[in-house]
Short mmCIF file of C-alpha atoms in Angstrom, two decimals:
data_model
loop_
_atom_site.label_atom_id
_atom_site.label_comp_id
_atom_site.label_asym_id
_atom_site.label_seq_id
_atom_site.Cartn_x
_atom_site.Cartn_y
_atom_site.Cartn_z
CA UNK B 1 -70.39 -16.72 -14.70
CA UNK B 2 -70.46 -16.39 -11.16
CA UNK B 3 -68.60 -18.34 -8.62
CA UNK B 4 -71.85 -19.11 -6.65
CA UNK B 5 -74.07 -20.41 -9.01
CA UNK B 6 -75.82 -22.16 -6.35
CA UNK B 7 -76.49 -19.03 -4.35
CA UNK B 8 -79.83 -17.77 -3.89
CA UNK B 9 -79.55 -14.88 -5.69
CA UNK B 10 -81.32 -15.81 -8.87
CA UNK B 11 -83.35 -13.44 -11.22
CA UNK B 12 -87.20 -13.15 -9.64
CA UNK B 13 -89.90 -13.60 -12.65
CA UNK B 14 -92.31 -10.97 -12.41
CA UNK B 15 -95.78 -13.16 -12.60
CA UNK B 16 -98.62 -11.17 -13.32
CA UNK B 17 -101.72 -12.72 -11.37
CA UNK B 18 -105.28 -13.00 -12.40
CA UNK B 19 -106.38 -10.24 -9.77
CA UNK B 20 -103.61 -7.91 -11.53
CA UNK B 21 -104.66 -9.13 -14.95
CA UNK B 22 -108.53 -7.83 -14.07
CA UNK B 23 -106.99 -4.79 -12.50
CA UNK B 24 -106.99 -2.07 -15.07
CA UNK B 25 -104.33 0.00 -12.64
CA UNK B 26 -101.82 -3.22 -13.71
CA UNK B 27 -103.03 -3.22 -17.51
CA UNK B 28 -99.14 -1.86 -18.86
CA UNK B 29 -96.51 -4.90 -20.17
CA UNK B 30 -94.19 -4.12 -17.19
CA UNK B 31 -95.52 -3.93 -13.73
CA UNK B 32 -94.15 -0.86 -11.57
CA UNK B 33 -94.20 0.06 -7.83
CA UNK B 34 -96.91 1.91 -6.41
CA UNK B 35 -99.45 1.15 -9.47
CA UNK B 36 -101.89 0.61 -6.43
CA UNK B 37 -101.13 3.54 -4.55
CA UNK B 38 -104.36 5.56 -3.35
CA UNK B 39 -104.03 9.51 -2.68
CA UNK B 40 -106.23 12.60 -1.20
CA UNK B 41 -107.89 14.61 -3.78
CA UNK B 42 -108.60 18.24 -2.35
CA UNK B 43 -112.44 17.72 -3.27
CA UNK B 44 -112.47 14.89 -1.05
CA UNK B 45 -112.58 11.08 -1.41
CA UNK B 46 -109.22 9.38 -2.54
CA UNK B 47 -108.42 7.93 -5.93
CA UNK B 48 -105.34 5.77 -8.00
CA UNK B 49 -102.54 7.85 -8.53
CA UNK B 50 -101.70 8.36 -12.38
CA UNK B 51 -98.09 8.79 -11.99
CA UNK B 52 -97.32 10.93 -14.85
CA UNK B 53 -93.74 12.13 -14.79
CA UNK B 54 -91.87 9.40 -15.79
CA UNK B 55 -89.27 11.63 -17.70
CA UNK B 56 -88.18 12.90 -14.17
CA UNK B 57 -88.04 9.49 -12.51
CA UNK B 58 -89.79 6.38 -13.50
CA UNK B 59 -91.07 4.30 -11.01
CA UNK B 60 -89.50 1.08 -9.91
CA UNK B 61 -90.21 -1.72 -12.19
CA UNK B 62 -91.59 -4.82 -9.72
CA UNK B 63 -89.37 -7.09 -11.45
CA UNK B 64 -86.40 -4.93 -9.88
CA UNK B 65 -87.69 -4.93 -6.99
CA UNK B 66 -87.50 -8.27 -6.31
CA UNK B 67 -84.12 -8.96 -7.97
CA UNK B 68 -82.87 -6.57 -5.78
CA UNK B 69 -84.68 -7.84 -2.03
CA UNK B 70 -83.54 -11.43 -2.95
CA UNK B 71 -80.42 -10.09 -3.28
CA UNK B 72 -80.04 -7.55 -0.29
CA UNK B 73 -79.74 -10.42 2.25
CA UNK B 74 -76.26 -11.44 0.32
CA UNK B 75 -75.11 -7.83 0.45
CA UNK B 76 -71.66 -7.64 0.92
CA UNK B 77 -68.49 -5.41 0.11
CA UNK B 78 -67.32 -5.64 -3.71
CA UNK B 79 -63.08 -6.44 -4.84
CA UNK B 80 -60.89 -8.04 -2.75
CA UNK B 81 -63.06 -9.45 -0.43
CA UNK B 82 -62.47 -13.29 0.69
CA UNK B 83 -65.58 -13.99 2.20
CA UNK B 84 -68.68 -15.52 0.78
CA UNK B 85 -70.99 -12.68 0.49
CA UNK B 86 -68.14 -9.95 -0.66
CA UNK B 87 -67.00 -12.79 -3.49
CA UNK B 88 -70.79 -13.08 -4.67
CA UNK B 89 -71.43 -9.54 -4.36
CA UNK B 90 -68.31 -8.77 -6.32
CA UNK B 91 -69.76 -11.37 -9.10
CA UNK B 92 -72.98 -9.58 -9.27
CA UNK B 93 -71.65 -6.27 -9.45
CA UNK B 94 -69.34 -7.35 -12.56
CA UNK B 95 -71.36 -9.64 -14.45
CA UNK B 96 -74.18 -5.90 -14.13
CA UNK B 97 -71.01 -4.87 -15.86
CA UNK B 98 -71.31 -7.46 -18.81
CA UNK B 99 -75.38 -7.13 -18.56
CA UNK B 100 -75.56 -3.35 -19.44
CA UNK B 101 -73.49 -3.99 -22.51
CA UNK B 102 -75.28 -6.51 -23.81
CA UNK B 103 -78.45 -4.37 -23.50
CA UNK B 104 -76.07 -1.16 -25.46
CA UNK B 105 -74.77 -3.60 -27.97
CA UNK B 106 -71.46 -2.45 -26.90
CA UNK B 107 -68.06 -3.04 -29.28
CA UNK B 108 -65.42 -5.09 -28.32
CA UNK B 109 -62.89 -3.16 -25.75
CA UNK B 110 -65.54 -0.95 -25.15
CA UNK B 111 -65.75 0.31 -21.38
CA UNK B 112 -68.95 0.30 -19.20
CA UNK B 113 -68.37 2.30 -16.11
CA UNK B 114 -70.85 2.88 -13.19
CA UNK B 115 -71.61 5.97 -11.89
CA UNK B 116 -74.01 8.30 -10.24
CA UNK B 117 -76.33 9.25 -12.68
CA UNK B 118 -76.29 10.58 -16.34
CA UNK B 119 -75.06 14.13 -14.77
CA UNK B 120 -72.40 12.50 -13.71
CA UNK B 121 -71.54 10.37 -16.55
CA UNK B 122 -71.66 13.53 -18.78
CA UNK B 123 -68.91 14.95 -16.17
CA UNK B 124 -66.67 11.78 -16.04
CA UNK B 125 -66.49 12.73 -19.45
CA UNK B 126 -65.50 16.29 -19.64
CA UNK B 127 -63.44 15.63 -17.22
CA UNK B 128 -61.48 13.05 -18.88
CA UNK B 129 -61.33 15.35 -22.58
CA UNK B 130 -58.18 15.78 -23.95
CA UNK B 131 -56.27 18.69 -24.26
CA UNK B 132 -57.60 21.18 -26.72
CA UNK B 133 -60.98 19.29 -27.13
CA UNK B 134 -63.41 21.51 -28.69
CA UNK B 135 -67.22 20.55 -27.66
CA UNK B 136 -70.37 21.16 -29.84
CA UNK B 137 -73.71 21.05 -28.07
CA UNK B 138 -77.38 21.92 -29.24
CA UNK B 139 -78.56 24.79 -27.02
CA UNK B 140 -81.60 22.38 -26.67
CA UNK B 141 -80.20 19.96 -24.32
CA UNK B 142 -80.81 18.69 -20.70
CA UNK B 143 -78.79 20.94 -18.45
CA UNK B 144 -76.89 17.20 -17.59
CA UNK B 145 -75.49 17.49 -21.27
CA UNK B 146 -75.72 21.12 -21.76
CA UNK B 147 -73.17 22.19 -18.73
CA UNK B 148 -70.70 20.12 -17.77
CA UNK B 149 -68.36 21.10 -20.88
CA UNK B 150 -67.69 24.95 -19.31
CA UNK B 151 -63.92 23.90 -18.67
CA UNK B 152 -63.15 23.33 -22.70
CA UNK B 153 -63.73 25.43 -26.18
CA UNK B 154 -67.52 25.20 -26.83
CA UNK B 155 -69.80 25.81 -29.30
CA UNK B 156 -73.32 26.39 -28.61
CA UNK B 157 -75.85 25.45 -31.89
CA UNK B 158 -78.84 26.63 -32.27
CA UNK B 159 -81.85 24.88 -32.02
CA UNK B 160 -82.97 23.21 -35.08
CA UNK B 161 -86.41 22.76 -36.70
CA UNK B 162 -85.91 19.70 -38.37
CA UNK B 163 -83.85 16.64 -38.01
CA UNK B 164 -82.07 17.36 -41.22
CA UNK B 165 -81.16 21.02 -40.12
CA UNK B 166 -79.86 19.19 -37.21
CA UNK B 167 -77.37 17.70 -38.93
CA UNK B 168 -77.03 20.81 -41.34
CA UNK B 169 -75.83 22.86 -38.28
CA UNK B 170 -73.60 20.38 -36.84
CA UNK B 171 -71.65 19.41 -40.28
CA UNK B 172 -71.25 23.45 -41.03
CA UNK B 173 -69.74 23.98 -37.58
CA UNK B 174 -67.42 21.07 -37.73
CA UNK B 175 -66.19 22.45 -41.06
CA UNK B 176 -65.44 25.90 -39.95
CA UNK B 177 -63.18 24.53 -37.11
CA UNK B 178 -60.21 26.29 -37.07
CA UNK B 179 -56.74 24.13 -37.58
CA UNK B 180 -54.86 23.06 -34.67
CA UNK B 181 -52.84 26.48 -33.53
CA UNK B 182 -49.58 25.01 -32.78
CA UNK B 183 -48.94 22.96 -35.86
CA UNK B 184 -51.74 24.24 -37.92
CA UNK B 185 -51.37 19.92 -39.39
CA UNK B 186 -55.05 18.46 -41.11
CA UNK B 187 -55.82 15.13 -41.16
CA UNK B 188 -55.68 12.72 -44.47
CA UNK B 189 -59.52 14.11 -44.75
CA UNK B 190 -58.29 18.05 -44.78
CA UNK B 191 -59.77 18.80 -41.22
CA UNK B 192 -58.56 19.62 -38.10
CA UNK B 193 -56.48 17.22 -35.68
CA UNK B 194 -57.89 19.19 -32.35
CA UNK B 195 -59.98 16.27 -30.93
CA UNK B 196 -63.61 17.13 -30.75
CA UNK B 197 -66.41 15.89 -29.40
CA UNK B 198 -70.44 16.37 -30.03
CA UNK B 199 -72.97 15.81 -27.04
CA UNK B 200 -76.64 15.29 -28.20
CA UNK B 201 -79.78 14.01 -27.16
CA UNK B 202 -81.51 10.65 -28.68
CA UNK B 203 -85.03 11.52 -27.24
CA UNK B 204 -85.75 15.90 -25.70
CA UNK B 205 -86.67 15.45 -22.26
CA UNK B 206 -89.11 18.18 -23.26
CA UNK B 207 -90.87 17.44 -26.46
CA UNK B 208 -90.09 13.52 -26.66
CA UNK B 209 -88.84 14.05 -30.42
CA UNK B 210 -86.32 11.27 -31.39
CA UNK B 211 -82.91 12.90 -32.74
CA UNK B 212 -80.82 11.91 -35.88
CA UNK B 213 -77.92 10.41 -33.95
CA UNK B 214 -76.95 8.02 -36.67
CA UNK B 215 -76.71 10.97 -39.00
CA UNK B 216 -75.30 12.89 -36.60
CA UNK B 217 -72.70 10.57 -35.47
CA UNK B 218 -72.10 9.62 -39.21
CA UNK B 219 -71.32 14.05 -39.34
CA UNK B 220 -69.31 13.87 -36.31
CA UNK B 221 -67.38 11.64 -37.58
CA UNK B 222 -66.43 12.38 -41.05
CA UNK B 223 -64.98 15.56 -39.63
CA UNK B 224 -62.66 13.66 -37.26
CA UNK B 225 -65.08 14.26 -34.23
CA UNK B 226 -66.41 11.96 -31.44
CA UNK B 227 -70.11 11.94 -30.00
CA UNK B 228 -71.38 11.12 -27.03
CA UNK B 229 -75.41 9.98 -26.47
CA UNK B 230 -77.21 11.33 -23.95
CA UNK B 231 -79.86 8.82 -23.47
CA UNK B 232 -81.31 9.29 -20.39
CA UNK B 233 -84.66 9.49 -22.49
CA UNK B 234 -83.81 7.02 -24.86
CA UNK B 235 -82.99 4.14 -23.41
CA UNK B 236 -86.32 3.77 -21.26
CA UNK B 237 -88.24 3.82 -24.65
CA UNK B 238 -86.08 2.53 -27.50
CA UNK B 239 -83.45 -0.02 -28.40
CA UNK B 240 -80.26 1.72 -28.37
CA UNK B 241 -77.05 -0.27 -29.97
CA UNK B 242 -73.79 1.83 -29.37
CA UNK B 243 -72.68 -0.58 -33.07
CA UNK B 244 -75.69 0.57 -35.31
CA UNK B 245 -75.77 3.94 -34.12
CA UNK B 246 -71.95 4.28 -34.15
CA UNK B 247 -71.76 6.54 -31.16
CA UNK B 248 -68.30 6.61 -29.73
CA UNK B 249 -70.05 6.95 -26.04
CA UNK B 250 -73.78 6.35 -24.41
CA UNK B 251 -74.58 7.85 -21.29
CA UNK B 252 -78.11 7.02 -19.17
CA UNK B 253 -79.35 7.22 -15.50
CA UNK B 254 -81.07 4.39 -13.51
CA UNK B 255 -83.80 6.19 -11.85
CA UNK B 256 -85.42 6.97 -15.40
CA UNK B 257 -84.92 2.84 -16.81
CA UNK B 258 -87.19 1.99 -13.79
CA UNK B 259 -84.25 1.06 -11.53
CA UNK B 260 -84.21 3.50 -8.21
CA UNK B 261 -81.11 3.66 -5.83
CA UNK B 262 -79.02 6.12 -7.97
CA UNK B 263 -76.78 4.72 -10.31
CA UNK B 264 -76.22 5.90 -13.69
CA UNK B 265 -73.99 4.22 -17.07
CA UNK B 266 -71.55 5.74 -19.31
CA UNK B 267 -70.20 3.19 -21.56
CA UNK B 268 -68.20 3.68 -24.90
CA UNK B 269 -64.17 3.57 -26.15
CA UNK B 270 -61.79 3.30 -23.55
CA UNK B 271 -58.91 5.30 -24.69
CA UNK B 272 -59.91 8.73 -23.44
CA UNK B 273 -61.02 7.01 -20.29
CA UNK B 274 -57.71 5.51 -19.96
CA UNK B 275 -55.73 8.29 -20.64
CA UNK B 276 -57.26 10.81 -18.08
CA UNK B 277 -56.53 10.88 -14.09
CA UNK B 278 -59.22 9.02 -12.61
CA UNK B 279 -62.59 11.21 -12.02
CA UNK B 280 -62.32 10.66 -8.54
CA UNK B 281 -58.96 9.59 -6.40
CA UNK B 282 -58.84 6.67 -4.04
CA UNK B 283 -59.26 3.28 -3.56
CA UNK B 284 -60.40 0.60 -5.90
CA UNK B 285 -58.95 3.12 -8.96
CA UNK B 286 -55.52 2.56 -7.72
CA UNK B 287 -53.76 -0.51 -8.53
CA UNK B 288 -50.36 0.37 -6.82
CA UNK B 289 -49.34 2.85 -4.34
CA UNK B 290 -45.63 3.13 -2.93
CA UNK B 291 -43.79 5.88 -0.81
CA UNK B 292 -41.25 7.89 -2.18
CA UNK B 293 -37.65 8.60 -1.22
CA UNK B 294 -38.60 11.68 -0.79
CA UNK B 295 -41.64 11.38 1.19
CA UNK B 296 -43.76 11.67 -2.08
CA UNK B 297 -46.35 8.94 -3.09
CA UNK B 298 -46.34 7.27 -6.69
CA UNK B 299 -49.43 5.98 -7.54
CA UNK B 300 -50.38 3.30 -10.71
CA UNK B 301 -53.82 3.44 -11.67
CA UNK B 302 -56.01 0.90 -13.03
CA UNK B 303 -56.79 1.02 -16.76
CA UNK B 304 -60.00 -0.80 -16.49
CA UNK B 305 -63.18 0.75 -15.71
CA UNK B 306 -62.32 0.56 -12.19
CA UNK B 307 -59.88 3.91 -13.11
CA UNK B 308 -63.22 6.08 -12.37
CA UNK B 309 -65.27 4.38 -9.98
CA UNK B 310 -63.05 5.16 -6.74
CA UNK B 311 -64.55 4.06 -3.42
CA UNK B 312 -67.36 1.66 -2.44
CA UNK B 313 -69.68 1.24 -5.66
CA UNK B 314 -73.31 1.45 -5.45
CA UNK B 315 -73.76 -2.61 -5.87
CA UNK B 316 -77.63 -1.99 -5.65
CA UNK B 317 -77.74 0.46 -7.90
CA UNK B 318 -75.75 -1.03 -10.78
CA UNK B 319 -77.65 -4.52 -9.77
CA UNK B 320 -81.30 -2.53 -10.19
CA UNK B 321 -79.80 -1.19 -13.46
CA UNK B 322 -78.51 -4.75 -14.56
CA UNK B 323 -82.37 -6.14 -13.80
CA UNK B 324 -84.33 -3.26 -15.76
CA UNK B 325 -82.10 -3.92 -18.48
CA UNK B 326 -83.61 -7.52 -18.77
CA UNK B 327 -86.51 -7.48 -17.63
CA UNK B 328 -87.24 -4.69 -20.96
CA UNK B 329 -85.08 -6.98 -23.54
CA UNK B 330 -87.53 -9.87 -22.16
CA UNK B 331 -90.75 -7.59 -22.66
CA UNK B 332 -89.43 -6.88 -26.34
CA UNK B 333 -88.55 -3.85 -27.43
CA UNK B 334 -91.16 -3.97 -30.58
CA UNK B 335 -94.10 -4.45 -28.06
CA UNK B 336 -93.11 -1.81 -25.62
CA UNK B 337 -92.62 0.61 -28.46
CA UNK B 338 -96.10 0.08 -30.20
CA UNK B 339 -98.16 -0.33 -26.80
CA UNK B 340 -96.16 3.28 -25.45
CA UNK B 341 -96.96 4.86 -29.15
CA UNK B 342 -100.92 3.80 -28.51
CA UNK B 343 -100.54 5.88 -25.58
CA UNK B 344 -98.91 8.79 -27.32
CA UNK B 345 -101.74 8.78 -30.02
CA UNK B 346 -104.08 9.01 -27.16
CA UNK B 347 -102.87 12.14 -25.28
CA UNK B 348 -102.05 13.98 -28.63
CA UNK B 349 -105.89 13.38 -30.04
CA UNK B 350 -106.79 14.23 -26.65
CA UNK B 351 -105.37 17.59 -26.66
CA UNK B 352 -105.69 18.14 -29.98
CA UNK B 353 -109.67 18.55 -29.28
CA UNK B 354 -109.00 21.40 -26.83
CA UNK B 355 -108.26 24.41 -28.95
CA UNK B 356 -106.42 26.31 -25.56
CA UNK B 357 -103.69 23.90 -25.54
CA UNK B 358 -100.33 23.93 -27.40
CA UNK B 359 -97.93 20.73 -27.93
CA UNK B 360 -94.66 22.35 -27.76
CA UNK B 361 -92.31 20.96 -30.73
CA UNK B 362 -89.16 21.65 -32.41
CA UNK B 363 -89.95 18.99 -35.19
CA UNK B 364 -93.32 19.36 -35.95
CA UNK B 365 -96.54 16.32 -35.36
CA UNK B 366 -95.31 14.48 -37.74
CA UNK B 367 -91.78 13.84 -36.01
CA UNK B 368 -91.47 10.60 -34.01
CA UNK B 369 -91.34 10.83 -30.12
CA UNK B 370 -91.19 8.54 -27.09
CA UNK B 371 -94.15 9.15 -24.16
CA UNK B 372 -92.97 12.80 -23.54
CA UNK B 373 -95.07 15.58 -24.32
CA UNK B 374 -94.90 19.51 -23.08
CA UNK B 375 -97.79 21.78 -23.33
CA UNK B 376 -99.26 25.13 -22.28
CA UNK B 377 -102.69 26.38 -21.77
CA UNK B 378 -104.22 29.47 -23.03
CA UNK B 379 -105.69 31.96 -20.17
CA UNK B 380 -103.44 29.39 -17.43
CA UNK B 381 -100.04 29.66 -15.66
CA UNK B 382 -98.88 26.05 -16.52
CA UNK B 383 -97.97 25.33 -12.34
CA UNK B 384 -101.75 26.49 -11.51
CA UNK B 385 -102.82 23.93 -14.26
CA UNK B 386 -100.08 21.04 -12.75
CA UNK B 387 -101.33 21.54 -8.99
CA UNK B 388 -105.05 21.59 -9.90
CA UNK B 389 -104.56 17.88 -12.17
CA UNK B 390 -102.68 16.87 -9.13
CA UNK B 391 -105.05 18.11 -5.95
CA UNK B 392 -108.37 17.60 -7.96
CA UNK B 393 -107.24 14.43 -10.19
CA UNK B 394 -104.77 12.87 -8.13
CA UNK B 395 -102.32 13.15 -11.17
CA UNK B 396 -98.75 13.84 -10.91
CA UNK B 397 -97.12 15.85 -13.84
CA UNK B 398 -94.13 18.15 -14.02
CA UNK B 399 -94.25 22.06 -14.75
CA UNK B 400 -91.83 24.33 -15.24
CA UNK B 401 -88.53 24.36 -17.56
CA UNK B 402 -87.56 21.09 -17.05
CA UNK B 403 -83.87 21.76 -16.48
CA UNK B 404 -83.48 22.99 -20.46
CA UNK B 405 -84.48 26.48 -20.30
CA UNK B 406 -82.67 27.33 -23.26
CA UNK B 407 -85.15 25.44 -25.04
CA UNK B 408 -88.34 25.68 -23.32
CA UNK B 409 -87.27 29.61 -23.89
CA UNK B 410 -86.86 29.17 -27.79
CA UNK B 411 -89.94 27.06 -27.87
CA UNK B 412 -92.68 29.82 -25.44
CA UNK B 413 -90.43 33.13 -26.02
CA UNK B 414 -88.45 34.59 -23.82
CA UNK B 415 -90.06 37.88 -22.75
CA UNK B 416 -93.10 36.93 -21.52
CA UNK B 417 -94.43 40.07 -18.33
CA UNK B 418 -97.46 38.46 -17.07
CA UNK B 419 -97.41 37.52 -13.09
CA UNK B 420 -99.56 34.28 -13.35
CA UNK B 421 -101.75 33.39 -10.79
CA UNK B 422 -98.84 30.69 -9.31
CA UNK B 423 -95.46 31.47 -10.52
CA UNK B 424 -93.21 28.74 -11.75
CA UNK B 425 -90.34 27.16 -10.00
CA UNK B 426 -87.76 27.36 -12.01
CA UNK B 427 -88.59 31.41 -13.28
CA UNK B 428 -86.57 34.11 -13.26
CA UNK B 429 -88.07 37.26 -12.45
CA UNK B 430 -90.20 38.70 -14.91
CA UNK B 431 -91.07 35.50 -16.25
CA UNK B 432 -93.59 34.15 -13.88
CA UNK B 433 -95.53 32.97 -16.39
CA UNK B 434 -92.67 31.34 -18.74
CA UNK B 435 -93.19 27.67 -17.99
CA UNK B 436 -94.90 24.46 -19.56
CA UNK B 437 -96.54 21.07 -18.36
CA UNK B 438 -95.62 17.77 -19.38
CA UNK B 439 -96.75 14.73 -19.22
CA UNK B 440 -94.62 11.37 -19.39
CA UNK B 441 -95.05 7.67 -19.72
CA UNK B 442 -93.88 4.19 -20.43
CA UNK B 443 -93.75 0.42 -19.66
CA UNK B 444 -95.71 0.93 -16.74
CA UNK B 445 -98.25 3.39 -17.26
CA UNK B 446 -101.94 1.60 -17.61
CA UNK B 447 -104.42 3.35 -20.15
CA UNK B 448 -106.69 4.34 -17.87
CA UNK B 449 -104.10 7.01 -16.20
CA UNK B 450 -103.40 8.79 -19.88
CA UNK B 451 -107.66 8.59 -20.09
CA UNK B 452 -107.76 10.11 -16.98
CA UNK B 453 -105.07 12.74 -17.84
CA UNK B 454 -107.20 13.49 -21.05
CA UNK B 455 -110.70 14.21 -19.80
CA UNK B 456 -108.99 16.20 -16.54
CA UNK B 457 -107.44 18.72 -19.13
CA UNK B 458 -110.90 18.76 -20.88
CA UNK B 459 -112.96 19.17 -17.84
CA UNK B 460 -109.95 22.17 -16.22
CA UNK B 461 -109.86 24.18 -19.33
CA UNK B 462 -113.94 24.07 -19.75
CA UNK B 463 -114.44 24.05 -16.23
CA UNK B 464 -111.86 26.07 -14.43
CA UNK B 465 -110.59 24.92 -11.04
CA UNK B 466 -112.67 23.84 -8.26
CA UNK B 467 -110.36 24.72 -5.41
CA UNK B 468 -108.46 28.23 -4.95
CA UNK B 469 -104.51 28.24 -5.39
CA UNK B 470 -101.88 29.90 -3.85
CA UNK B 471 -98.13 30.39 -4.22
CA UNK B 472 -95.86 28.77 -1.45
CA UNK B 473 -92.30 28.41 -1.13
CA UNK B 474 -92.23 28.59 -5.08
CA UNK B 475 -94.56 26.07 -5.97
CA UNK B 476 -98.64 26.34 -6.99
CA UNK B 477 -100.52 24.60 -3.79
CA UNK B 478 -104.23 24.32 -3.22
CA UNK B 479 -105.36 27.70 -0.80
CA UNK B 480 -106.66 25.25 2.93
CA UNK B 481 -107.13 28.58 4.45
#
């Protein structure tokens, strides 16, 4: 409860007018930033932008933005402050704190801490393993859950093709864990004492498929190992309780939950957190600091969250995160869920009337997915396809790898020679032509922007192009010369 509960910080109400309600740009449950946001198309004229990459970063939910300006004029520094605005500021940020675990259905003694972004959650973490910790990762992850275990004993799985392999795979490399070297001591289950701990996605940032993680957390842990959630895709889409699932950890970013300003969540048990040297040294994780005798400096560090969130916190941040987090429990999950899968049935029947096109999938059609979907076109370089839907269409997808190029890799193969007409980002050499396009959308996304999507792909892969493209500074950009 906050110490000011006169202040005039209060929650805005997002209030949908009649204008909007005509407006078929505002026709989504949740309002967003920029939904009116006109932009050149190469052909001439202007047009609506469809913004289309949400799995990259959503836009700003309108109800966040006005949480946070009605808050900005009470900015103010948070802990230890006497004045006014720090002591309401430090209120905000903490009761964020108590928000963001409501919205995980977090366990009692459970620890929400603030940081930068899912990447950096996902390091906190490895950072804070204990000694010995063996990791076990799908080679299909986000780079953000795929890399930041190089400084322990991992093991790499292969990708899957169904959600029961998935847990197949994990439960068979659990079991073949060697014993702990030094004492070579099992548990009262027969396995090994070596802490572990499994990283895996709830939702692919590449083909949208939901993952097993109550299976695979129910695996993990009948062979004494923890998991962590990356839900960076998740969380945006779906409910996600850290009880029912019975994750041990949940990590998520800000930018893709419709709150901008760079803030990111990784909440779960405390006792690893607690035992580790703080992630980053300095103040606010330091509860005590004294001079030595001998010129040295003992430091007592704080066992609470604060621990790893040294420095000035990113009150904005975790208050944008705190707002998005209502404002979707207030939509209702069950709405936003059935209104985003109307949208996914559109873009799949869509492109499932163009015979070029292939949905990428590790799962199969049948597998359910949140509003991400990766594709390829026969006879086009997937970047020359992205710039032409954005310079002729005025829609804004991603191409590429999308920062899991083990798995776009497994999903297109891996030894692809032709050049492309536009060469992808993210390619190595010889693999000009190894990328995809997605498309991705949620709460905000009106139908008419997934139509729009749809008969652009039509009209491109009958049509062809209507401007010339050239490579420039890596990326496919429509030829003004």
């Amino acid at each position: 409860m906050s110490a000011y509960p006169n202040a005039a910080v209060a929650t805005a109400t997002a209030v949908t007018t009649d204008s909007e309600a005509a407006d078929p740009c505002c026709a989504a449950p949740l309002p967003v930033l920029g939904r009116d946001v006109t932009v050149p198309l190469v052909t001439g004229g202007e047009v609506t932008y469809a913004a289309l990459d949400y799995a990259a970063s959503a836009p700003a939910l309108q109800r966040v933005w006005d949480d946070v300006a009605a808050y900005a004029p009470y900015y103010g520094s948070v802990h230890r402050g006497a004045g006014y605005l720090s002591q309401l500021s430090t209120d905000l940020f903490e009761n964020s704190r108590v928000t963001v675990a409501e919205f995980l259905d977090c366990r009692p003694g459970d620890q929400v801490v603030f940081t930068r972004s899912t990447t950096d959650s996902l390091n906190l973490l490895a950072a804070v393993l204990p000694a010995g910790c063996e990791v076990f990762v799908f080679e299909t992850e986000h780079h953000a859950s795929l890399l930041p275990w190089q400084g322990a004993r991992v093991t790499y799985l292969n990708a899957p093709r169904t959600p029961a392999q998935a847990v197949e795979t994990l439960e068979r490399a659990l079991a073949d864990r060697d014993p702990s070297p030094s004492s070579r001591l099992r548990s009262s289950r027969g396995y090994p004492t070596r802490p572990a701990l499994v990283c895996v996605t709830g939702a692919s940032n590449v083909t949208g498929e939901l993952w097993p993680v109550k299976e695979l957390a129910a695996a993990a842990h009948a062979h004494g190992a923890r998991i962590v959630l990356d839900a960076a895709q998740l969380a945006p889409h779906h409910p996600v309780s850290v009880k029912e699932l019975d994750v041990d950890w949940v990590a998520f970013s800000g930018h893709k939950l419709y709150a901008p300003f760079g803030s990111g969540v990784l909440a779960g048990r405390a006792d690893w957190l607690q035992d580790a040297e703080p992630y980053l040294a300095g103040g606010g994780a330091s509860k005590k600091v004294a001079r030595r005798a001998d010129g040295g400096v003992d430091v007592e560090w704080h066992t609470t969250a604060a621990r790893h969130e040294a420095g000035s916190p990113n009150v904005i941040g975790v208050y944008s995160i705190a707002s998005a987090c209502k404002a979707l429990t207030e939509a209702g999950f069950d709405q936003l869920v059935a209104r985003e899968q109307h949208l996914i049935d559109t873009v799949r029947a869509g492109l499932a009337e163009v015979p070029e096109v292939k949905v990428l999938s590790l799962f199969g059609d049948d597998a359910p997915r949140v509003g991400v979907i990766s594709f390829v076109v026969e006879g086009w370089n997937s970047s020359h396809f992205a710039a032409a839907l954005s310079a002729e269409y005025g829609i804004g997808v991603r191409d590429g790898l999308f920062c899991a190029h083990p798995l776009v890799r497994t999903l297109l193969g891996s030894d692809p020679q032709t050049q492309g007409e536009c060469g992808a980002p993210e390619a190595a050499p010889g693999e000009k032509s190894l990328n995809a396009i997605r498309v991705s959308f949620g709460a905000g996304t009106p139908d008419e922007h997934v139509e729009r999507f749809v008969r652009a792909v039509k009209e491109l892969v009958r049509n062809g192009a209507q401007w010339k493209y050239r490579t420039e500074d890596g990326r496919c950009v429509p030829d003004r010369g």
